[in-house]
Structure formats: structure tokens, C-alpha cells
XYZ file of C-alpha atoms in Angstrom:
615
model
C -11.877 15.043 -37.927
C -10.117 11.980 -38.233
C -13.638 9.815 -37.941
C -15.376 12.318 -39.856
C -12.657 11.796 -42.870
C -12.677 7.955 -42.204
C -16.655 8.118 -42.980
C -15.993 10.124 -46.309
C -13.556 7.852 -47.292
C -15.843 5.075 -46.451
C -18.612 6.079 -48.161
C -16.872 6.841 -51.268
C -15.609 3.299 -51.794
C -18.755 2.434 -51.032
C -20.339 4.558 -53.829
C -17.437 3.468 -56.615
C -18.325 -0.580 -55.684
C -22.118 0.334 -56.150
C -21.206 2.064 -59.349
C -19.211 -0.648 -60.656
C -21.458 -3.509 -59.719
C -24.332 -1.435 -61.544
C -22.178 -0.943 -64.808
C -22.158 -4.836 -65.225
C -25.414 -5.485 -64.152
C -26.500 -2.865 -67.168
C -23.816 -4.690 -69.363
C -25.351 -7.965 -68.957
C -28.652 -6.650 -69.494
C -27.876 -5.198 -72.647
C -25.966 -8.387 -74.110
C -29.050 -10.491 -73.291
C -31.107 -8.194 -75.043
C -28.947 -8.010 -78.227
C -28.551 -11.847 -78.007
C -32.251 -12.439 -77.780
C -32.606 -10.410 -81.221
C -30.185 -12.495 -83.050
C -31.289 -15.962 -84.912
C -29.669 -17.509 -87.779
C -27.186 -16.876 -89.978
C -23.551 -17.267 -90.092
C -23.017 -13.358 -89.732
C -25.522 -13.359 -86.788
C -23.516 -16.200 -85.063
C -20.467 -14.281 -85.558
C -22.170 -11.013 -83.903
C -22.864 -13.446 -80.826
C -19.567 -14.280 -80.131
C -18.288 -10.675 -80.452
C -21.159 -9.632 -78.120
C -20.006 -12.531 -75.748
C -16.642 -11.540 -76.118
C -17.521 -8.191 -74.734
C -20.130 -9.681 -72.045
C -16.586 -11.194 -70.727
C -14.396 -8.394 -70.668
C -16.602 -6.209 -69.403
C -17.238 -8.975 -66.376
C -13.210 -9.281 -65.450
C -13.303 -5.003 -65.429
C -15.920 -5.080 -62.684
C -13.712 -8.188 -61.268
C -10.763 -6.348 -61.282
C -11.958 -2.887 -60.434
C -13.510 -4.857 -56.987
C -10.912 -5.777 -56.076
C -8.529 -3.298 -56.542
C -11.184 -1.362 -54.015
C -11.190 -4.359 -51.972
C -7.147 -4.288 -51.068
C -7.744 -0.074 -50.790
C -9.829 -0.224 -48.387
C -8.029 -2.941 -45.992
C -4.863 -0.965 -46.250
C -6.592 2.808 -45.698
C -9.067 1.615 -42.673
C -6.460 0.316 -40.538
C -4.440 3.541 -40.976
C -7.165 5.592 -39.529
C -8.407 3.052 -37.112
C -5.169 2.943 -35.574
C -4.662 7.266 -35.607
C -8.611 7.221 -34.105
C -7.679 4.673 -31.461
C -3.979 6.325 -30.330
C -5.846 9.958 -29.470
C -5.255 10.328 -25.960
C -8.918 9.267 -24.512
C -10.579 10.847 -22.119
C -9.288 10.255 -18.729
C -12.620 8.531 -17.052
C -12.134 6.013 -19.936
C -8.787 5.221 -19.577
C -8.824 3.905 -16.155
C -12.801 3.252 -14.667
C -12.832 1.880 -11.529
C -11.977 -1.829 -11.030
C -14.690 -2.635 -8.588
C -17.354 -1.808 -11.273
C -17.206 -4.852 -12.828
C -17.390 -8.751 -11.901
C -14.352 -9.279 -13.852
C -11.939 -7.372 -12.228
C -9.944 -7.421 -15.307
C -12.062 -5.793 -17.533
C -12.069 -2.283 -15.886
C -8.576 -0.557 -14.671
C -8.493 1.407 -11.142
C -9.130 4.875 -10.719
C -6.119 7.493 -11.382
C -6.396 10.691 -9.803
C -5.167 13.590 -12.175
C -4.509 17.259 -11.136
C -6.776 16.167 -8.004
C -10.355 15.209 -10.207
C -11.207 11.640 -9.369
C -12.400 9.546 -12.723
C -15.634 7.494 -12.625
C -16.990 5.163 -14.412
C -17.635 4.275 -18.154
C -20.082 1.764 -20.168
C -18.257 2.445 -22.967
C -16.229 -0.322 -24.711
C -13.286 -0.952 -22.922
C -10.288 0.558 -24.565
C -7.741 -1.518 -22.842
C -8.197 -4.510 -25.212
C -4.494 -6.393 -25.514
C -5.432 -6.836 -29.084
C -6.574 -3.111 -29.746
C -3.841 -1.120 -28.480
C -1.207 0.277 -30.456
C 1.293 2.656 -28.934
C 2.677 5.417 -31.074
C 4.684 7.264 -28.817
C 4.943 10.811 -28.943
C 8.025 12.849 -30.472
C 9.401 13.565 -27.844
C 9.232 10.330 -26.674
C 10.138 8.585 -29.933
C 13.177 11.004 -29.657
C 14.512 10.097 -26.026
C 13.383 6.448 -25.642
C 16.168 3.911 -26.806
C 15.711 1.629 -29.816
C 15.026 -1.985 -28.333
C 14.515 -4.656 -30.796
C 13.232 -8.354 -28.825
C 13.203 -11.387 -30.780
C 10.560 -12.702 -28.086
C 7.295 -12.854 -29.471
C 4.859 -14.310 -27.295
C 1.366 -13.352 -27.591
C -0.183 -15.241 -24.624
C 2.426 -12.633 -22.668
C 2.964 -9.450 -24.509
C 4.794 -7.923 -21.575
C 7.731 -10.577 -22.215
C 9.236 -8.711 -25.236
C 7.805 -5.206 -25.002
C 8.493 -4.469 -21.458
C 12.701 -3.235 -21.714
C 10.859 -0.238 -24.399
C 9.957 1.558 -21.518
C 13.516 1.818 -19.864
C 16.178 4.140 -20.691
C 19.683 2.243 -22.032
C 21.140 2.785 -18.425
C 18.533 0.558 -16.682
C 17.894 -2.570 -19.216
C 20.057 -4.329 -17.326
C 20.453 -7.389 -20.035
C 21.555 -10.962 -18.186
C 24.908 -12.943 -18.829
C 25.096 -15.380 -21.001
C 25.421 -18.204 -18.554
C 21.889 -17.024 -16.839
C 20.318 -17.499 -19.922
C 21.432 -20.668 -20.564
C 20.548 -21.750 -17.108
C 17.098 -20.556 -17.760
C 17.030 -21.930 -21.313
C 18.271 -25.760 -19.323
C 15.754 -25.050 -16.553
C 12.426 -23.907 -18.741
C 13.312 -27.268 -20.713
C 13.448 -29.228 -17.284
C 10.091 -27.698 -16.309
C 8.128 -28.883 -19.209
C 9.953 -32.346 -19.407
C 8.675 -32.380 -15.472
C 4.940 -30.940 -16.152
C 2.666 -32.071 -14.446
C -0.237 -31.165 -16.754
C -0.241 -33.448 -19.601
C -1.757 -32.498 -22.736
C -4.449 -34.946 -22.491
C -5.233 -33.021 -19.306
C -4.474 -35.387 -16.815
C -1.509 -35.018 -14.738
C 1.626 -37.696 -13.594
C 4.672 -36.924 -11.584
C 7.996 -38.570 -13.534
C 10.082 -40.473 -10.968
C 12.955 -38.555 -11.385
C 11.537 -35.064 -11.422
C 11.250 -32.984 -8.076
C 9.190 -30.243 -6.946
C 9.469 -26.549 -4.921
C 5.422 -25.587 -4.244
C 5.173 -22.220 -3.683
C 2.466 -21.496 -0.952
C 1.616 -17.912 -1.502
C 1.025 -15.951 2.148
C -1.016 -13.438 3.571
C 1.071 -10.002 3.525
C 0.888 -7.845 1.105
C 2.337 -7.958 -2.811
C 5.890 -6.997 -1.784
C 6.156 -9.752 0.202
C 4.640 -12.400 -1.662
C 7.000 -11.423 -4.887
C 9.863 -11.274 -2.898
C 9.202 -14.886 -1.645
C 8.286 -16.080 -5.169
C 11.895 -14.941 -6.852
C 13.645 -16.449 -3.925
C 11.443 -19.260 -4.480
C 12.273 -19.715 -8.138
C 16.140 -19.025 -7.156
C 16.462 -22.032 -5.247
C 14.842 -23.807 -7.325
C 16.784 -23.279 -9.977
C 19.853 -24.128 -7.735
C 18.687 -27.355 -6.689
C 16.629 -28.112 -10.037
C 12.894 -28.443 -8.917
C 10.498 -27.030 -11.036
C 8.433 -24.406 -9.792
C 4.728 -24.758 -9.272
C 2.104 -22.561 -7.467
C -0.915 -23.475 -5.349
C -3.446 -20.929 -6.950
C -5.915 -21.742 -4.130
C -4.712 -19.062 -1.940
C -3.935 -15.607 -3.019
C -3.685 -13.596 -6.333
C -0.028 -13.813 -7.979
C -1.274 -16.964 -10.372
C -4.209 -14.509 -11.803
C -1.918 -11.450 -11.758
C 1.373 -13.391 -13.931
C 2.023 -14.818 -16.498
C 2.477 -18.742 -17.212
C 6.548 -18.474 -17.093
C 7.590 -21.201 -18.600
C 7.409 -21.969 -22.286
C 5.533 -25.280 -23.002
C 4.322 -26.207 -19.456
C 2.371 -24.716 -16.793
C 3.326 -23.443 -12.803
C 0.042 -24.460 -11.830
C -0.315 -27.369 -9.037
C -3.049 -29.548 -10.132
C -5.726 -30.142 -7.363
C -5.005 -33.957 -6.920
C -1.361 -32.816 -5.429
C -2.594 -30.628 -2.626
C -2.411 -32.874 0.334
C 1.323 -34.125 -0.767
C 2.360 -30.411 0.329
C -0.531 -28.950 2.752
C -0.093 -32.237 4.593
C 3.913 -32.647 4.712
C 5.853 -32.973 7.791
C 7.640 -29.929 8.810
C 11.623 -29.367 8.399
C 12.450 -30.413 12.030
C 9.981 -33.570 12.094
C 11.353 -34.463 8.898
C 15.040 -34.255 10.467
C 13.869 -36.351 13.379
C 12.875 -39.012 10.685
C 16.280 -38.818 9.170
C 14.441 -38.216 6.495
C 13.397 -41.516 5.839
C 10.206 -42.313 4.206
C 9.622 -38.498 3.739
C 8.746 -38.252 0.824
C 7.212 -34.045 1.054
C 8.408 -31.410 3.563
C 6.708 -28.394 4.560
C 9.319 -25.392 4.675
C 8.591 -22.281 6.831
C 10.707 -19.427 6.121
C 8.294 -16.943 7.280
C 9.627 -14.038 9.884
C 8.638 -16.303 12.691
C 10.836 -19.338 12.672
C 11.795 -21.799 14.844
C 15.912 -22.734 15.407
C 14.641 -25.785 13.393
C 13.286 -23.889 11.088
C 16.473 -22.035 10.342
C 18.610 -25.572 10.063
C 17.177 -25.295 6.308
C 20.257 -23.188 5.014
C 22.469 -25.479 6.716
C 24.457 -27.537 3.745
C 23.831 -30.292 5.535
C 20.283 -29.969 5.312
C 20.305 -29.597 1.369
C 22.539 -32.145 0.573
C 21.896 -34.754 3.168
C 18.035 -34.344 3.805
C 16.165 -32.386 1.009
C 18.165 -33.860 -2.029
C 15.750 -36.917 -2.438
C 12.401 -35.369 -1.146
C 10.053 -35.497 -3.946
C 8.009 -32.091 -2.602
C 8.880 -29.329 -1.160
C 6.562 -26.646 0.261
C 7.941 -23.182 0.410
C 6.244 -20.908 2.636
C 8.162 -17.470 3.167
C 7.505 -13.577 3.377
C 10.850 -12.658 3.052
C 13.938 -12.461 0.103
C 16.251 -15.147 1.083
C 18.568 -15.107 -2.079
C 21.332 -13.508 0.304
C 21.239 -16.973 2.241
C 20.904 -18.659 -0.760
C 24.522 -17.631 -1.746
C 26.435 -18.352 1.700
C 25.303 -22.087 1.316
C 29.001 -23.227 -0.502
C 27.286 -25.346 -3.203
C 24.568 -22.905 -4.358
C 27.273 -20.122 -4.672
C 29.349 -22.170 -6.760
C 26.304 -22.340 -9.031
C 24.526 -18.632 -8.772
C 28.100 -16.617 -8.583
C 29.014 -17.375 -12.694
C 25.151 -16.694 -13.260
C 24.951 -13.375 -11.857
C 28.453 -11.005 -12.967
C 26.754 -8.297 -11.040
C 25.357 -9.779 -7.582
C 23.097 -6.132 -7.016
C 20.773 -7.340 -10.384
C 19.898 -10.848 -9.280
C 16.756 -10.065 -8.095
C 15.741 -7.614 -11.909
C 16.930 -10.461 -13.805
C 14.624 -13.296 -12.181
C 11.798 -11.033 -11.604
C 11.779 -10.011 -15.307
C 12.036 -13.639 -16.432
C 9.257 -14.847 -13.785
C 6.728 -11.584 -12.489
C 5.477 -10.409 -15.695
C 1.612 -9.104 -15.868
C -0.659 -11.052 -17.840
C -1.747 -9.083 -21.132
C -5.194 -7.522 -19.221
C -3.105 -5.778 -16.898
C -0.137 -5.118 -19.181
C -2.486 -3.227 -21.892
C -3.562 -1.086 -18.643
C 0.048 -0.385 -17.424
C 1.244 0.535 -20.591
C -1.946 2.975 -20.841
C -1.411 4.718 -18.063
C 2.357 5.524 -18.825
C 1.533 6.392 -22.443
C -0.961 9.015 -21.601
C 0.207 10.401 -18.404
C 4.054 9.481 -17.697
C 5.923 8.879 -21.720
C 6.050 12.542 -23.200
C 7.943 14.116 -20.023
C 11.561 14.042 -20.931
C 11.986 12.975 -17.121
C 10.250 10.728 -14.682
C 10.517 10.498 -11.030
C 8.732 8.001 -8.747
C 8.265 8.674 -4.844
C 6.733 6.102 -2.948
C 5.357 6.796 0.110
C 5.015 4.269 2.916
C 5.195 4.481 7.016
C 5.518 1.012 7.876
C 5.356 1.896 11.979
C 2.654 4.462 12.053
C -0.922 2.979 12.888
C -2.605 5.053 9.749
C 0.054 5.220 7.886
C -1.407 7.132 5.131
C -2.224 10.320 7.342
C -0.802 13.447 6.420
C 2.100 14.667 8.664
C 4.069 17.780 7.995
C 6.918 16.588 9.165
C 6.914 13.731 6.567
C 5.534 16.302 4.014
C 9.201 18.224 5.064
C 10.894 15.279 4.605
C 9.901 14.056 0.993
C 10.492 17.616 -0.079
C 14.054 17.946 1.123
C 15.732 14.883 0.547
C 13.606 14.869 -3.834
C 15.561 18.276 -3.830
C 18.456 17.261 -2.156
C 19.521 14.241 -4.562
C 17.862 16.295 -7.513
C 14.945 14.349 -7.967
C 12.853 17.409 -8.287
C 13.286 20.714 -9.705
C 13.404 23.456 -6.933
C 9.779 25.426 -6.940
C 10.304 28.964 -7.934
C 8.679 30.317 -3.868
C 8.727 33.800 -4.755
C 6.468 33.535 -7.818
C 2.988 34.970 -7.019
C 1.410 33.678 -9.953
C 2.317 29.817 -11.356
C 4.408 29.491 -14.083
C 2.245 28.912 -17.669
C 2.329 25.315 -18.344
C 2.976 24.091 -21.789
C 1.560 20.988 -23.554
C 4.056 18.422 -22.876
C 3.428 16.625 -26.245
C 4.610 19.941 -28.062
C 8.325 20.013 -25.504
C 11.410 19.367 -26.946
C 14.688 19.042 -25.260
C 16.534 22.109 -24.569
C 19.419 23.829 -26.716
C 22.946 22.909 -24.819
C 24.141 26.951 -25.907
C 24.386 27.746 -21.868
C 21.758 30.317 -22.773
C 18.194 30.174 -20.565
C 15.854 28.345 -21.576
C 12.821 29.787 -23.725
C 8.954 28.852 -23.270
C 8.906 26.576 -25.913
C 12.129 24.361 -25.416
C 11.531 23.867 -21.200
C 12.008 20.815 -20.335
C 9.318 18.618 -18.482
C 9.219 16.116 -15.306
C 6.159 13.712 -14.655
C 5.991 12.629 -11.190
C 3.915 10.020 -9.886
C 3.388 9.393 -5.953
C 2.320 6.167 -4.617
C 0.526 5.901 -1.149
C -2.455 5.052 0.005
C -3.919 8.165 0.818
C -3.863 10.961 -1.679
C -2.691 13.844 0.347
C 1.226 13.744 0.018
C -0.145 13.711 -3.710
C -2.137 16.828 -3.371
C 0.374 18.680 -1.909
C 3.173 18.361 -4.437
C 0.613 19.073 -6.960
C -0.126 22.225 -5.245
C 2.780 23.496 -5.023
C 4.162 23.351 -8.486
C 0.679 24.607 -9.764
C 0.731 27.694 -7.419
C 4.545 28.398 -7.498
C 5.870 26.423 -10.794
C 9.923 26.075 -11.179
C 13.249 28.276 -10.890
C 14.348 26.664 -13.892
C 10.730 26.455 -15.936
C 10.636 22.798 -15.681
C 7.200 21.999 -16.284
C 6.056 19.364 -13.559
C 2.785 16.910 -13.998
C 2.344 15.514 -10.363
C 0.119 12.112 -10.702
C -1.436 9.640 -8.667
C -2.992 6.188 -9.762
C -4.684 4.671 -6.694
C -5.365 5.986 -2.878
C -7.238 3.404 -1.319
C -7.036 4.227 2.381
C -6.128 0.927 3.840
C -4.286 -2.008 2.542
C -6.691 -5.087 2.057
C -6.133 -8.401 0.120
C -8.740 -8.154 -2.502
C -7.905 -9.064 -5.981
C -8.547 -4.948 -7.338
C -6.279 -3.843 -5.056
C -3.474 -6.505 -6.216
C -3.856 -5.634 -9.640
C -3.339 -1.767 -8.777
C -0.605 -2.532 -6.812
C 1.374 -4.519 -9.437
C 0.524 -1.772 -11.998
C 2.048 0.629 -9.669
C 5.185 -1.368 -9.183
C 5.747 -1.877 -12.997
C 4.841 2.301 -13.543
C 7.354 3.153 -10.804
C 10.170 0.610 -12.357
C 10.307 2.677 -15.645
C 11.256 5.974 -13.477
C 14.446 7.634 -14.144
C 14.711 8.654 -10.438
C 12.870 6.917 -8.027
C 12.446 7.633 -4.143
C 11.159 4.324 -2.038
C 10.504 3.803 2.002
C 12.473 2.472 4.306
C 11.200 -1.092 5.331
C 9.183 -1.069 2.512
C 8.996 -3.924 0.562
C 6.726 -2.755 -2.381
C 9.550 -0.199 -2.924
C 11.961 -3.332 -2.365
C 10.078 -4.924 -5.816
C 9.873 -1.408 -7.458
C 13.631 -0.486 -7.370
C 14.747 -4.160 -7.872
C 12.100 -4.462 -10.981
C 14.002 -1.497 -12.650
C 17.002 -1.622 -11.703
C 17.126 1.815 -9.895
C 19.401 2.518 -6.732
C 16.762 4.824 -4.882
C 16.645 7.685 -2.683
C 15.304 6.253 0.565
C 12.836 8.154 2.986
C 13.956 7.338 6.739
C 10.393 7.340 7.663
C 11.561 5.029 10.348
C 13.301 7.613 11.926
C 11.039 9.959 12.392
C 8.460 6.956 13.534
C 10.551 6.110 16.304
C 11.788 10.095 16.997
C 15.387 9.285 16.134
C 16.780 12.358 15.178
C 20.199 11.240 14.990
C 19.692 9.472 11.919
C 19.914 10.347 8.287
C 16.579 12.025 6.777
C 17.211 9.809 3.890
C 20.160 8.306 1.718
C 21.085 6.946 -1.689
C 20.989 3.612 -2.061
C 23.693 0.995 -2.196
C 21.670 -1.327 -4.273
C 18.840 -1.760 -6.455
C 18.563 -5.283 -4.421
C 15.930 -5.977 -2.183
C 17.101 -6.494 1.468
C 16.490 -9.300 3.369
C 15.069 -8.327 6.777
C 15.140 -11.323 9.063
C 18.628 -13.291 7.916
C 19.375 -15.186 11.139
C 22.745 -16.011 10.432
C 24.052 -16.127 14.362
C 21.275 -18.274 15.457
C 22.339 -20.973 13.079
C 23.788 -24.339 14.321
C 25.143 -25.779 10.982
C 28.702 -26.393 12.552
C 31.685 -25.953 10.991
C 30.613 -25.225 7.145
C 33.806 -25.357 4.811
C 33.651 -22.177 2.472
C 36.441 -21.059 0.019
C 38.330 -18.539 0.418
C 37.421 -17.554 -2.976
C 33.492 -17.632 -1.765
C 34.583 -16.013 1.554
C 35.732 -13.326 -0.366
C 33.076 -12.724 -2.657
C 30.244 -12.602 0.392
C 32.641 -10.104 2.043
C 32.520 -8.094 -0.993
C 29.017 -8.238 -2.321
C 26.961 -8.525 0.784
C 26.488 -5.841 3.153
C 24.321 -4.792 6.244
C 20.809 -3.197 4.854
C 20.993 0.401 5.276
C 17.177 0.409 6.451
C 17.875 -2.069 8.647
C 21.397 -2.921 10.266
C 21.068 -6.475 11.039
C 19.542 -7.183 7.875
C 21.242 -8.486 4.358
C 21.293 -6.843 1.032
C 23.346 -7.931 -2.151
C 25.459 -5.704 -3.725
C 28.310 -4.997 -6.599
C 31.357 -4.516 -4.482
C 31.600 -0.992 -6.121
C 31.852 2.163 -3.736
């Protein structure tokens, strides 16, 4: 209707314009002719000018009546553009398959919907950064809280819309000492570009240099590494750059940095890929070293491990020009028990258990492509539920991890209804409960009084794995049992691709379904798991964590699952006893703080995991 009406109105302007240019044309016309009739006289000459007078007036009507349905027709086509373009398109155009294109940006992955896998469409791709404009639905517009961002950066759209798509409790907003540190540091970074803007590229004598050498696990890992990255150097004032050669986080982010690029130019790569390592650089004394390759990868040497010694930092490092940072893991915890970093990160972070949101807000933002596609997905599948849950679904020590097991099946269904992340399914319904357009739900009455069909409330739940069947069963059972309450649950699933590869189409799915799961209200990661590690620490969420481990290695003495102490990601391989820095002087104020705010991981007891201090 609204395309049909858009045509009417269309054509009608169209007819008025024809009308009006014709009315002049006939005006003109009819002057000429009266002109052409007139000769001498002074009463004749005075008939010309009248008749001239008219030719003009009747010329600035036709002027004026243009445009007048000039501007009415720029402000009406926009207005139904924009209601044509925000109907909720079919589902096998909202997401196509990535692999259907060259460009794997210009079609999004498949999302599986009550179990009916999309395919593909020529059509014009809706996903446009340019062409979408959200209007939320009421009971979105309702529940969502107002966020106004002075940011406006259109080479990043994500930057300044992404905090509209978390509730008040979760925006986490940074000190303001962090954001002067970042303001001081993005204006180091472009003083130190290496990109001119003449295109060639110079190294300033006394800038330095952290080159981040992405690895070979999966997306967890590599973000993880890149925010610890960024947090040292921020402590010891390099600016960040990235080797784009290898791996997929410089075509999935955004530039960072206002006014300079992260990019390492090509004529650079042998000053890192080349370097000395940390130990043959220490039996150098670091003379004449003027780049050092880092490894800070699971597997490390005891020389390897010297680099969080203070010594190290302030008697080796300091003056090298390059470093190369090459790590799978999130060494910010480490970061803070070297004495002279803390005294620098502690002011910048009030709350120790959000370092990791803040800097990964700042730095791992999806370029616009992928941002458009997130944003998508949650608009037409996650927004109008008054309630979102995540569950993410991982078994790091099973061969195929992805295979359905009951037990595990048991497991996510227990512990989602035993820290309420689920409403309990109604078992002794024989037929399903009747399930109500969630863009017509409003919130309930509080009058104690149950419920009626039309005020239920609603939960979308979207389960990330690799296979699709812990998917299919939740769905299943809602549909064939529904709620005790008459919650209305939408059970959805974005990807399943079977195995875990490192092509570019699965990265981008991947990062979309960290950023979908980071806007949950209640979220539900696995243990070990780093992609949940980026999830929870993205949004700021303390999860529910599935013990898969347990039941991997048949330990049934431990917990099924447990809330967790920290949105913070935890750092798996810390190596603290193996160290051989000597005697370090600390503070007793710093001694303090890292008996307070870091703990043992509760997925993995001799790992490290920032936290509050709060019980």
C-alpha cells in the first residue's frame, strides 16, 4: 500500500508540473499572437506593454508554482521511502549467504529462523550503510534508553550508534581520566603516522612503535590479544599499528584513530618479521637493537616470560624503536602487576572488571558493511522482545564439539532456568501456547493480577554454536509446550557452520555474533571459551557460565555452571611463578589493590581474571 500510494502521489505531481508548464507554454503563445497583430500607434504600444506585463506575471506563476512542487515532493518522497524501506523484509533478503558473492561484504550470512534455512537473493542489497534507517518498534522505542552521542563519524557509524542498543545498566560510560588518556594518545598516534598525506610514509625519531602480528586461532583470541595489545601500548606510549598481511581483524574494524591510520605500510615489514627475539635481544644488552620480536603466545619460553619483568620495560624495551607483539592470550592482568604500568592504568580504570568494554569499544568496532548487517539482524529478529537472552554454546575439549549430547542439552536447560535466564516451559501443555506478534506486546500491568493474551511479555533468544541442534531443540520445546507464565519465546540462530575455519565469511559472522550477543540482557557463555570471553566483556554482562569442562573431563564434583565474577576476560596462561624478575618493589597501596581486584578464573584455577573487589 505504501508503494502503491507513493506512485499516486508521484504521478499526481507529475500531472500538476505538466499542467503548469502547459498553461505558460499556451500563455506565451497567445501573447505572441496578440503582439504580432499590433503595429503603430501610441495606444497599440501601450497594449504591448500591458500584454508584456502579463506575459511576465504569468511566467513567475509557473516559476513559483514549480517550485513550490519541487520542495513538495523532496520532503513527501523521503517520508515514504524511508516507511517502504523500514518494513521488516523478507527473511532470505535480510541475510543471503556470504559465500555468494566475491565481496564478502556485500552479502550477510545465513540466519536460521524457526528452523527454515534462507538462500540466496539477486535483489539489491538492503544492507546499504547509507540506506538504512532504524525506526524501532513501540515497544522498543518504549524500553530502550534515550542515548544522545556527540560522535559523528561517518567512515564508522558503529562509533556513536552502538551504546543505543544497551539497556542504562550495561553502557558502562569511561572515567574521565580514560578519556583523556585516549584523547593524549589518538593525538600521539597521528603526530607518529606513518602514512603521510602525500602517501609516502617516514618514522619521526622520537616516535615508537607496538606491531601487532595477528595469529592463527580463532576471533576470540586474536581480539583478546589486540586490546591487550593496545593496553600496553598506551602504557608505554607506542602507537599501535597492524600488519594486515596476515589475518582478517584490519578488514573486519574500523580505522581507530582519528586523523591517522593502524595500518603498517609494506616498506616496514622486515623491521618487525625480522627482529631479534626478547631473549637474544637481552643477550645483546640491548644494544644496537633497534626492533624486538615479542612472543606472548601460550607456548613461551622462561625468556619469553622475562617480558613482564620491570626490568625488562624500563631497562631494555624503553628505547627500542619496534616492537612486535605476537600473543593469543589477554595479558592486561600482567599488565597491572608491573609497578609502573599500575601507577598509570589504576586512575584510568575506577572499576578494574570494565577495562577490557572500555578499550574494546574505543578500538574493535565493525566497519559500516558489517555494522548495517548487525544492526539488521537485531532490528528484525532480537529489538521488539522486551527481553533478550544470549547462550553460547562451545565444548572446547570435545573432538566435534558441535555434536549434540543430551547431557549438555540437560545442562543448558537447567542452569538458563536456574539463574532465570529462561522462562520455565509450561510441560503439561498438550497443545503450544498461541504466539502473539511481538511488535503488537506491551509490557505487562504491575496490578499482581495474571497476565492477559495481549499484555504477555516476550523473550528473544539467540544460540550461538556451530552446529544448529542445541538451537533446534530449544526451539522445539517452547513451540510444542510454550510457557507457565505465557512468555512468548522466539528461539534464533544466525550461523551453524559445522567446523571452525579461518576464512574471511566466517570472521565476519563471528564478529556479528559477538556484537548481537553483547546487547543481551542475560547472557550464558562457555567455560574456556574465549569468543564468550569478547562477548561478555563487549557488553559488559557478568554471565552464567556452562561447565562444559566438567562434563568433558567426567568431573562430577564440580559446579554445572555459575554466575560470573566478572564481565572481564580471563587470562588463561599467566605464569606468574615461573618468573625470575627478582625482588620487584610494589606498594603496599598496589599490593593491595591486586589483592583486591584480581582473582583466580573460575573456569580455570590457575588462571587470572580482573575484577571490582565487590562480593
Amino acid at each position: 500500500m505504501v508503494t502503491a500510494a507513493a506512485a499516486t502521489v508521484g504521478g499526481s505531481m507529475e500531472f500538476g508540473m505538466t499542467r503548469s508548464v502547459s498553461a505558460v507554454e499556451e500563455g506565451i503563445m497567445g501573447v505572441a499572437r496578440s503582439l504580432s497583430l499590433e503595429v503603430g500607434g501610441k495606444s497599440k504600444f501601450f497594449r504591448n506593454v500591458r500584454t508584456m506585463r502579463f506575459l511576465l506575471a504569468l511566467i513567475m506563476s509557473a516559476i513559483v508554482a514549480m517550485v513550490a512542487v519541487s520542495r513538495l515532493k523532496l520532503l513527501v518522497d523521503p517520508w515514504f521511502s524511508s516507511h517502504h524501506e523500514t518494513q521488516q523484509p523478507p527473511l532470505q533478503q535480510l541475510l543471503m549467504s556470504s559465500s555468494s558473492s566475491s565481496n564478502p561484504l556485500s552479502n550477510p550470512p545465513l540466519l536460521t529462523h524457526t528452523g527454515v534455512a534462507t538462500g540466496h537473493n539477486s535483489a539489491k542489497n538492503h544492507l546499504s550503510s547509507t540506506e538504512l534507517k532504524l525506526v524501532p518498534s513501540p515497544v522498543v522505542a518504549a524500553n530502550r534508553p534515550q542515548f544522545h552521542s556527540s560522535i559523528v563519524d561517518s567512515t564508522c557509524t558503529s562509533r556513536g550508534q552502538q551504546e543505543m542498543y544497551r539497556d542504562s545498566a550495561h553502557q558502562s560510560p569511561r572515567s574521565g581520566l580514560l578519556d583523556q588518556a585516549l584523547e593524549e594518545y589518538t593525538r600521539m598516534h597521528s603526530h607518529c603516522a606513518l602514512y603521510d598525506g602525500d602517501g609516502s610514509s617516514d618514522v619521526k625519531t622520537e616516535c615508537r612503535y607496538l606491531v601487532y602480528l595477528e595469529g592463527y586461532e580463532g576471533l576470540g583470541n586474536r581480539l583478546l590479544s589486540l586490546v591487550s595489545a593496545f593496553a600496553y601500548a598506551m602504557a608505554t606510549k607506542r602507537a599501535l599499528v597492524i600488519d594486515a598481511r596476515r589475518g582478517h581483524l584490519a578488514a573486519l574494524l574500523c580505522e581507530p584513530f582519528r586523523d591517522s591510520s593502524w595500518l603498517l605500510p609494506p616498506g616496514f615489514v622486515d623491521e618487525v618479521w625480522g627482529a631479534p627475539n626478547l631473549e637474544d635481544a637481552m643477550h645483546r644488552g640491548f644494544q644496537n637493537v633497534s626492533a624486538v620480536r615479542i612472543n606472548l603466545r601460550h607456548e613461551q619460553t622462561r625468556a619469553d616470560q622475562r617480558f613482564f619483568c620491570p626490568a625488562t620495560q624500563q631497562e631494555g624495551l624503553q628505547n627500542v624503536t619496534w616492537i612486535g607483539w605476537e600473543s593469543n592470550q589477554y595479558y592486561v592482568p600482567r599488565l597491572f602487576m608491573i609497578p609502573s604500568f599500575w601507577s598509570l592504568l589504576s586512575p584510568w580504570f575506577p572499576d578494574p572488571s570494565l577495562v577490557f568494554t572500555q578499550l574494546t569499544r574505543f578500538l574493535c568496532l565493525p566497519q559500516n558493511q558489517i555494522w548495517a548487517r548487525i544492526q539488521r539482524v537485531h532490528e528484525s529478529y532480537l529489538a521488539s522482545s522486551m527481553m533478550q537472552v544470549g547462550l553460547q554454546v562451545r565444548r572446547n575439549l570435545n573432538a566435534d564439539n558441535a555434536t549434540l549430547a543430551e547431557s549438555v542439552q540437560e545442562l543448558i536447560m537447567n542452569c538458563s532456568l536456574k539463574y532465570h535466564l529462561l522462562p520455565r516451559p509450561a510441560m503439561h501443555n498438550k497443545e503450544p501456547v498461541v504466539v502473539v506478534q511481538q511488535q503488537q506486546l506491551k509490557p505487562p500491568p504491575d496490578t499482581g493480577a495474571k497476565s492477559s493474551s495481549s499484555s504477555r511479555t516476550s523473550a528473544a533468544v539467540l544460540v550461538t554454536s556451530l552446529h544448529m541442534q542445541y538451537y533446534e531443540k530449544l526451539r522445539n520445546l517452547y513451540l510444542e509446550h510454550g510457557t507457565e507464565d505465557g512468555t512468548v519465546v522466539s528461539v534464533h540462530m544466525m550461523s551453524h557452520d559445522g567446523v571452525e575455519n579461518d576464512s574471511y565469511e566466517q570472521a565476519v559472522k563471528a564478529l556479528m555474533e559477538i556484537w548481537l550477543l553483547s546487547f543481551s540482557n542475560k547472557l550464558a557463555t562457555s567455560s574456556w571459551s574465549t569468543f564468550g570471553y569478547v562477548a561478555q566483556g563487549l557488553g559488559g554482562l557478568h554471565p552464567v557460565i556452562f561447565n562444559f569442562l566438567a562434563l568433558d573431563l567426567d568431573d562430577h564434583t564440580g559446579p554445572a555452571c555459575w554466575l560470573g565474577q566478572s564481565s572481564e576476560p580471563c587470562l588463561h596462561y599467566p605464569f606468574v611463578k615461573q618468573l625470575e624478575c627478582g625482588n620487584v618493589p610494589m606498594s603496599k597501596q598496589q599490593s593491595n589493590w591486586i589483592a583486591t581486584h584480581i582473582r583466580p578464573c573460575q573456569d580455570e584455577k590457575y588462571g587470572l581474571q580482573l575484577c571490582s573487589g565487590l562480593h
